Coordinates of C-alpha atoms in Angstrom, one line a residue:
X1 CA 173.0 108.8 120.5
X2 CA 176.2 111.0 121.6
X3 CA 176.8 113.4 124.0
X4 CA 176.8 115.8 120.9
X5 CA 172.8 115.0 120.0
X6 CA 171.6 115.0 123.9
X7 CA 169.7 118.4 123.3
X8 CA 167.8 116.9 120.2
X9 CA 164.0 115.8 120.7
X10 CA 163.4 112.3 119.9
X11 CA 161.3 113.6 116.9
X12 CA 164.4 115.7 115.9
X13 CA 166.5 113.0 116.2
X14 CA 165.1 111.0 113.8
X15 CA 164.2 114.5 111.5
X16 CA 168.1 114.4 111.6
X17 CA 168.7 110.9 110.7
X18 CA 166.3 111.2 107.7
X19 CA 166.8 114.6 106.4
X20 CA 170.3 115.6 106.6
X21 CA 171.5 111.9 107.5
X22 CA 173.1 112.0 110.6
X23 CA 174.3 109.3 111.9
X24 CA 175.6 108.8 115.7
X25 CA 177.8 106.0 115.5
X26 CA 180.2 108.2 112.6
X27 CA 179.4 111.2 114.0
X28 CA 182.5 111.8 115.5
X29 CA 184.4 110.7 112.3
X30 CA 182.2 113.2 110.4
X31 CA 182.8 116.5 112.2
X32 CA 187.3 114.9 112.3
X33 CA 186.8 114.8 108.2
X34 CA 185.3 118.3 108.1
X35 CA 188.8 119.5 110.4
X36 CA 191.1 117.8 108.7
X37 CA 190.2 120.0 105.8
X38 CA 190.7 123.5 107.7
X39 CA 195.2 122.6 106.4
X40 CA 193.9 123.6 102.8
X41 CA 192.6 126.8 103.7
X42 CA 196.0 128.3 105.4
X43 CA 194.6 132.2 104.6
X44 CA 191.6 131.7 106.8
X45 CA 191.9 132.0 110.7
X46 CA 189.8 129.2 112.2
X47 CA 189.2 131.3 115.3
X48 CA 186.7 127.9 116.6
X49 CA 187.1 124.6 115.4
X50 CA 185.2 122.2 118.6
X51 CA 183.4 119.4 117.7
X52 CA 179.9 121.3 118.5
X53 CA 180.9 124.4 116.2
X54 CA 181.7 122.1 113.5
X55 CA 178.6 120.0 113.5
X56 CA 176.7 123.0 113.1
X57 CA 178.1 123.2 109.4
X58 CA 177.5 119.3 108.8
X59 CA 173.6 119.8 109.6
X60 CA 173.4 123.2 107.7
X61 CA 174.9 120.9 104.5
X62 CA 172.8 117.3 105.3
X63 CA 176.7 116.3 106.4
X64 CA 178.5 116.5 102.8
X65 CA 181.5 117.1 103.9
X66 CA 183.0 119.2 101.4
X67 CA 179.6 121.2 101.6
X68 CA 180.2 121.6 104.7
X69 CA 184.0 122.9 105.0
X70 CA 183.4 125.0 102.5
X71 CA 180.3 126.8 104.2
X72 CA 182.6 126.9 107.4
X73 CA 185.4 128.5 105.4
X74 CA 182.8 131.2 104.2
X75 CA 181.6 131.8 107.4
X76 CA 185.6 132.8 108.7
X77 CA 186.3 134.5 105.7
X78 CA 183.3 136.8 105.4
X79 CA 184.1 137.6 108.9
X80 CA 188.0 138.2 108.2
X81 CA 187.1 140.5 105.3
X82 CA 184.5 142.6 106.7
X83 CA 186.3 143.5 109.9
X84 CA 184.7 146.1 111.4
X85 CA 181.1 144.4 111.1
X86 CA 182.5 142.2 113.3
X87 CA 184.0 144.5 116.0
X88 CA 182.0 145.2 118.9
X89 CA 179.0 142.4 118.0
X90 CA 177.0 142.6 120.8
X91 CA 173.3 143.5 122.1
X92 CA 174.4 146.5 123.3
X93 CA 176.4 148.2 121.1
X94 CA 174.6 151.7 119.9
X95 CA 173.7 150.6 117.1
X96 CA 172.6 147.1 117.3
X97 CA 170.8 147.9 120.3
X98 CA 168.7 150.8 118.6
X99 CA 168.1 148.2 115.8
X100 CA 166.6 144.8 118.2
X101 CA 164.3 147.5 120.3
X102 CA 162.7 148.7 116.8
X103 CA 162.1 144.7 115.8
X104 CA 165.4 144.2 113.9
X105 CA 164.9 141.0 114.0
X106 CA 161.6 140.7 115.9
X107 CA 161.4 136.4 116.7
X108 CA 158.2 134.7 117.6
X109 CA 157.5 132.7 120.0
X110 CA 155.3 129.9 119.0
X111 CA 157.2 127.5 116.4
X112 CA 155.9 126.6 113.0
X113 CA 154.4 122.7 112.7
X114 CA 158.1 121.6 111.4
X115 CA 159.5 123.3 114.5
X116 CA 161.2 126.4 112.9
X117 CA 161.6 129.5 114.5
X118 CA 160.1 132.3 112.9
X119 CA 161.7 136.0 112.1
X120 CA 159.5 138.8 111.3
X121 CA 160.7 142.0 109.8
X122 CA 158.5 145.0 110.1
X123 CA 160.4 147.1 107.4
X124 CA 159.0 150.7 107.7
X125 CA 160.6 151.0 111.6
X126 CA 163.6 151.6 110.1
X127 CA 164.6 154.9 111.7
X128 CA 167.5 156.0 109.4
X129 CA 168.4 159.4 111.5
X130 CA 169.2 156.4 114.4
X131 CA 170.9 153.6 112.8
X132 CA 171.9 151.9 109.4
X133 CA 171.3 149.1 107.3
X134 CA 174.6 147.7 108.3
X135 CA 173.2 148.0 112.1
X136 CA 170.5 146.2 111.2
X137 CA 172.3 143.3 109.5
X138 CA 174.8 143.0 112.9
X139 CA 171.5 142.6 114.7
X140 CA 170.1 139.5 113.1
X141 CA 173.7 138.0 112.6
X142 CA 174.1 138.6 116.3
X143 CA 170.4 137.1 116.9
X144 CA 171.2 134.3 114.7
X145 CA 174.3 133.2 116.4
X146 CA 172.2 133.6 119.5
X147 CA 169.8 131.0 118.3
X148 CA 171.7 128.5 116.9
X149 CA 173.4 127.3 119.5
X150 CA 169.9 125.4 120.5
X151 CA 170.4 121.9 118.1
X152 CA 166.8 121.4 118.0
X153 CA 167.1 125.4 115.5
X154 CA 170.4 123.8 114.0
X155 CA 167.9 120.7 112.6
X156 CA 164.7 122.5 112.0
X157 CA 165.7 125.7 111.1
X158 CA 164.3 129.0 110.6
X159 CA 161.7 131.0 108.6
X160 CA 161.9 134.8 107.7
X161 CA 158.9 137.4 106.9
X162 CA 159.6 140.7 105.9
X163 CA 156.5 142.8 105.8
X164 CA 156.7 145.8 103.7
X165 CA 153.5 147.9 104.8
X166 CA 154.5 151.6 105.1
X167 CA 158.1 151.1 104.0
X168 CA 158.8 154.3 101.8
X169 CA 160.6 154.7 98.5
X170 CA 163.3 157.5 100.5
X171 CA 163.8 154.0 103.0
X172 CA 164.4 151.9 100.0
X173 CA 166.6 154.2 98.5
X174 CA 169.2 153.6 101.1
X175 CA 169.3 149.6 100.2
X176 CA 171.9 149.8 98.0
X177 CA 173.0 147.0 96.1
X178 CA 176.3 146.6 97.4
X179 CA 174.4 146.7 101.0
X180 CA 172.2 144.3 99.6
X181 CA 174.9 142.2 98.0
X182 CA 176.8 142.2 101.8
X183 CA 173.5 140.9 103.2
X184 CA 173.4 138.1 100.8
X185 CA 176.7 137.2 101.2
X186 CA 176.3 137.1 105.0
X187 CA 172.8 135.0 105.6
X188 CA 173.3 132.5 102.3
X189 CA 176.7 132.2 102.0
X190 CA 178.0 132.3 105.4
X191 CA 176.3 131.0 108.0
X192 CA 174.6 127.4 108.8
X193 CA 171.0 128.0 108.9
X194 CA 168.7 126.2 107.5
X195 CA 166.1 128.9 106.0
X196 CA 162.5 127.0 104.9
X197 CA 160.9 130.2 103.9
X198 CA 161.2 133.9 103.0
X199 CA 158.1 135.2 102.8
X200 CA 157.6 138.7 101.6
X201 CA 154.1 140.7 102.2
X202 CA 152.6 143.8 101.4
X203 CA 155.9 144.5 99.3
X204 CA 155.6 147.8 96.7
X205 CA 157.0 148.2 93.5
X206 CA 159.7 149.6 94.0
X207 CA 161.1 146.3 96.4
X208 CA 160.0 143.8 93.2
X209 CA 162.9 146.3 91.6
X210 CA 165.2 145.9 94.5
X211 CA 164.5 142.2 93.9
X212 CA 165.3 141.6 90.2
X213 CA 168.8 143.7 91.3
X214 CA 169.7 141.1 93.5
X215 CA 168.4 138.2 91.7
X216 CA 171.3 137.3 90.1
X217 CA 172.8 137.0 92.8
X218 CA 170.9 133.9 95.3
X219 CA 171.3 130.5 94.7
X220 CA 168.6 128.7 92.6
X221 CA 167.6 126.4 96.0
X222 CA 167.1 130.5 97.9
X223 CA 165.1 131.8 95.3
X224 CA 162.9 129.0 95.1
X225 CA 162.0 129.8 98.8
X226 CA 161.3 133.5 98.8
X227 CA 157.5 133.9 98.2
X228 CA 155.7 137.3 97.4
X229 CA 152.5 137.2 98.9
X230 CA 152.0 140.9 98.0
X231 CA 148.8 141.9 99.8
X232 CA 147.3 138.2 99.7
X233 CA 147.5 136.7 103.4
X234 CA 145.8 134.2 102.8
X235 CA 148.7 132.4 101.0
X236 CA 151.2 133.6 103.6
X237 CA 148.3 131.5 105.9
X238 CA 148.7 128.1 103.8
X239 CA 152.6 128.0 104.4
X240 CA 152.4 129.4 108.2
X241 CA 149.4 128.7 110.2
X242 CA 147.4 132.5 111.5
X243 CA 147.4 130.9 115.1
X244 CA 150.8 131.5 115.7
X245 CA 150.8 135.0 113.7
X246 CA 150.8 138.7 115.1
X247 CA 147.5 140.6 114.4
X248 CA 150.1 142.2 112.0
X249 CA 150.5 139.2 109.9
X250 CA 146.7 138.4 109.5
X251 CA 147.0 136.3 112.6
X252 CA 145.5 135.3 116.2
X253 CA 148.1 136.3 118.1
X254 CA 148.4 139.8 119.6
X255 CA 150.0 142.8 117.9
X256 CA 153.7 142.2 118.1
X257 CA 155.5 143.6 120.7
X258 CA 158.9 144.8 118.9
X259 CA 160.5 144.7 122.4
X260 CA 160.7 141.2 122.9
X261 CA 163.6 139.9 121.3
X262 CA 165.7 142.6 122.1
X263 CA 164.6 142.5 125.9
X264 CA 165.9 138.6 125.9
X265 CA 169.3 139.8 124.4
X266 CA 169.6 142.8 126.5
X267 CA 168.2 142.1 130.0
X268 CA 168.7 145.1 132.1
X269 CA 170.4 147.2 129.9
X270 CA 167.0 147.6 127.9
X271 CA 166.0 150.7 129.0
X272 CA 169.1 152.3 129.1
X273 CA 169.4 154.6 126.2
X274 CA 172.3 154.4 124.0
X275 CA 174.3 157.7 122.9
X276 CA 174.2 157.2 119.3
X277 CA 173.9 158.3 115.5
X278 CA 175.0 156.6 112.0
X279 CA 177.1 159.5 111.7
X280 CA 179.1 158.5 114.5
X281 CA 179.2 154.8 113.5
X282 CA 183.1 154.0 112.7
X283 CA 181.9 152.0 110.1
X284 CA 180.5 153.9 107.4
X285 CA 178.2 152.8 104.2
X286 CA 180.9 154.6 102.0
X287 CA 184.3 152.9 103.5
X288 CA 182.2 149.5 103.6
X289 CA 181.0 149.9 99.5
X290 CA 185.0 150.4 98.8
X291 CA 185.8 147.4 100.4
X292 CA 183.0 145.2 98.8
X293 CA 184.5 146.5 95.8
X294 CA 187.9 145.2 96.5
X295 CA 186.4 142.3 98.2
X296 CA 184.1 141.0 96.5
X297 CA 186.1 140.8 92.6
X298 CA 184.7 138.8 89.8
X299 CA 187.2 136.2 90.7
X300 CA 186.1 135.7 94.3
X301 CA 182.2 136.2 92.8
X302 CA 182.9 133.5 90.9
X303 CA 184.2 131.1 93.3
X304 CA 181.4 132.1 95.3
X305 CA 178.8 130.9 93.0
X306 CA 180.4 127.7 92.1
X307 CA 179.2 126.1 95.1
X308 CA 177.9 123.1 94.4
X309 CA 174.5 123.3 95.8
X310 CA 173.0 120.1 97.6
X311 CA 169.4 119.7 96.4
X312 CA 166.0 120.4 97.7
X313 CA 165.9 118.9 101.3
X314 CA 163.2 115.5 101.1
X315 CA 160.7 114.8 103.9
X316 CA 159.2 112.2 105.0
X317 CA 155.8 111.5 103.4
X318 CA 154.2 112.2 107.2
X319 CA 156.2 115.6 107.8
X320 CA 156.4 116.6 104.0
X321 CA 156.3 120.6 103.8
X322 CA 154.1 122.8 101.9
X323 CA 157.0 124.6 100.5
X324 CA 158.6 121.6 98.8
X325 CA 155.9 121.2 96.0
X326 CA 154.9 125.1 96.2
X327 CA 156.7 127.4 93.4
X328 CA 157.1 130.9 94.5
X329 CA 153.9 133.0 94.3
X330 CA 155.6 135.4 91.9
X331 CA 157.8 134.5 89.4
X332 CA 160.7 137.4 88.2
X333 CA 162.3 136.5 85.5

C-alpha cells in the first residue's frame, strides 16, 4: 500500500483492488500515464495536476486511463467555459449559502451497506425570490468537492434522492432545459464521482416530462441508475435500508434537519444572514442560456457523447448490489 491509499479501510482497499482495479505497486505509473496525456490538450488550463488530484479520476474510471484523462479534461474545461459559475465558489457566497441552509444538498449521516454517502434533495424548498437553480447547482458542486477529498467517498461513492413532494409546476417551470442540460454536463460529465443510485420519489407529472426532455441526453450506464419510485417507498426501502432514512423518506431516523450540511460548511458564519436576491446575482439564467448556446454546439455535443463508457461496475458475489441486477422502476422510452 502507498502513501496515496493510507486513508482507505482495509475493506476499501480490497473494494479498490477488485472493482476499479487498483493496484499499489503501478499506482504511481498509473496516475504519470494519465499526466503525460494533459500535452494533448494544450486549450485546457490544468489548474491541478498532483498525484492525489489525479488519482481521483483513475478511481471515478476503474483506472482506464484514457477514461480517465478524458474525464479530467471535462472537469477543466466545463470549468473554463462556464466562468462565472466558478467565481466566488464558496459556503458563503449569497447565494450558495441561502441554497445549503434550505437542504441544497442536504447529506446524511449514516452510510449505506456499500459505504456510500447519501444526498437527499427536498425539491419544494426551493425559494426562487432568494436564489436560483444555478445557486443550487454551485452548492452541491461545492459539497461535492468537499466530500471527495475523503478516498474512502472516492471508492464507494455516492447516492442521490430527490424527493418531489410539494414541488409545484410554477417551481418546475423555471428548470429549463438548457439549466437542465448545464446540470448534466456538470455532475455526469465532469466530475469523478461514482454515483450508485438516483432515486426519485413522490415525483409529479410534470418532472416525468422534465425527464423525457433530458433523456437524451445521459449516458445509457446514468439512466440505468435513476429509479422512479413515484409514491412507492417501499422500493426506495429495498435499494436503501429505512434505518438510516429521515422520517421524510419513510425511514427511522428523525425528520431531517436541512441545517446540517450547511452548518459543517459554514461554521460560524451560519447564522449570519446573507444580503442577497437572484436579481442581484452577476450571473444571470439569461447570459448563462447564451453561452450554453455557444458552448455547448453540436460539434462539442457530439464529442461529448462519444465517450466511450466503461461498463456496469461488477461486485464481488459477497458485496454484490441490489442495483446491479435491478432495471429502473419506470421505464421512459
Amino acid at each position: 500500500m502507498t502513501h496515496l491509499q493510507a486513508g482507505l479501510s482495509p475493506e476499501t482497499l480490497e473494494k479498490a483492488k477488485v472493482e476499479l482495479k487498483e493496484n499499489s505497486e503501478t499506482l504511481h505509473q498509473d496516475i504519470q500515464e494519465v499526466r503525460d496525456m494533459i500535452i494533448t490538450r494544450p486549450d485546457i488550463g490544468f489548474l491541478r495536476t498532483d498525484d492525489a488530484f489525479i488519482l481521483r479520476f483513475l478511481r471515478a474510471r476503474k483506472f482506464n486511463h484514457f477514461e480517465a484523462f478524458r474525464l479530467l479534461a471535462q472537469y477543466f474545461e466545463y470549468r473554463q467555459q462556464n466562468l462565472d459559475m466558478f467565481k466566488n465558489l464558496k459556503a458563503t457566497d449569497p447565494g450558495i449559502k441561502q441554497a445549503l441552509k434550505d437542504g441544497f444538498p442536504g447529506v446524511l449521516s449514516n452510510l449505506d451497506r456499500y459505504g456510500r454517502k447519501i444526498l437527499v434533495l427536498f425539491a419544494a424548498n426551493w425559494d426562487q425570490s432568494r436564489y436560483t437553480f444555478v445557486d443550487i447547482l454551485r452548492a452541491i458542486l461545492l459539497s461535492l468537492e468537499t466530500m471527495i477529498e475523503d478516498p474512502e467517498l472516492q471508492v464507494n461513492g455516492f447516492i442521490l434522492i430527490i424527493d418531489w413532494s410539494n414541488f409545484t409546476f410554477k417551481q418546475a417551470s423555471k428548470l429549463t432545459p438548457s439549466m437542465l442540460r448545464l446540470a448534466i454536463e456538470g455532475l455526469q460529465d465532469s466530475f469523478p464521482a461514482r454515483f450508485g443510485g438516483i432515486h426519485f420519489v413522490n415525483q409529479p407529472w410534470y418532472i416525468h416530462a422534465l425527464y423525457t426532455v433530458i433523456r437524451p441526453f445521459l449516458k445509457d450506464k446514468t439512466r440505468k441508475r435513476i429509479f422512479m419510485h413515484g409514491n412507492n417507498l417501499n422500493s426506495l426501502h429495498q435499494l436503501i435500508h429505512p434505518e438510516i432514512l429521515p422520517s421524510e423518506l419513510g425511514g427511522m431516523m428523525p425528520p431531517y434537519d436541512m441545517g446540517t450540511w450547511a452548518r459543517t460548511l459554514l461554521d460560524h458564519a451560519y447564522d449570519e444572514e446573507p444580503d442577497y436576491c437572484p436579481e442581484s446575482y452577476t450571473l444571470s439564467v439569461q447570459d448563462l442560456e447564451r453561452d450554453l448556446e455557444k458552448n455547448l454546439s453540436p460539434k462539442s455535443m457530439k464529442r461529448s457523447q462519444s465517450v466511450v463508457e466503461p461498463g456496469v461496475l461488477k461486485r464481488p458475489d459477497k458485496a454484490k448490489s441490489d442495483e446491479d441486477n435491478m432495471q429502473p422502476l419506470l421505464s421512459l422510452d
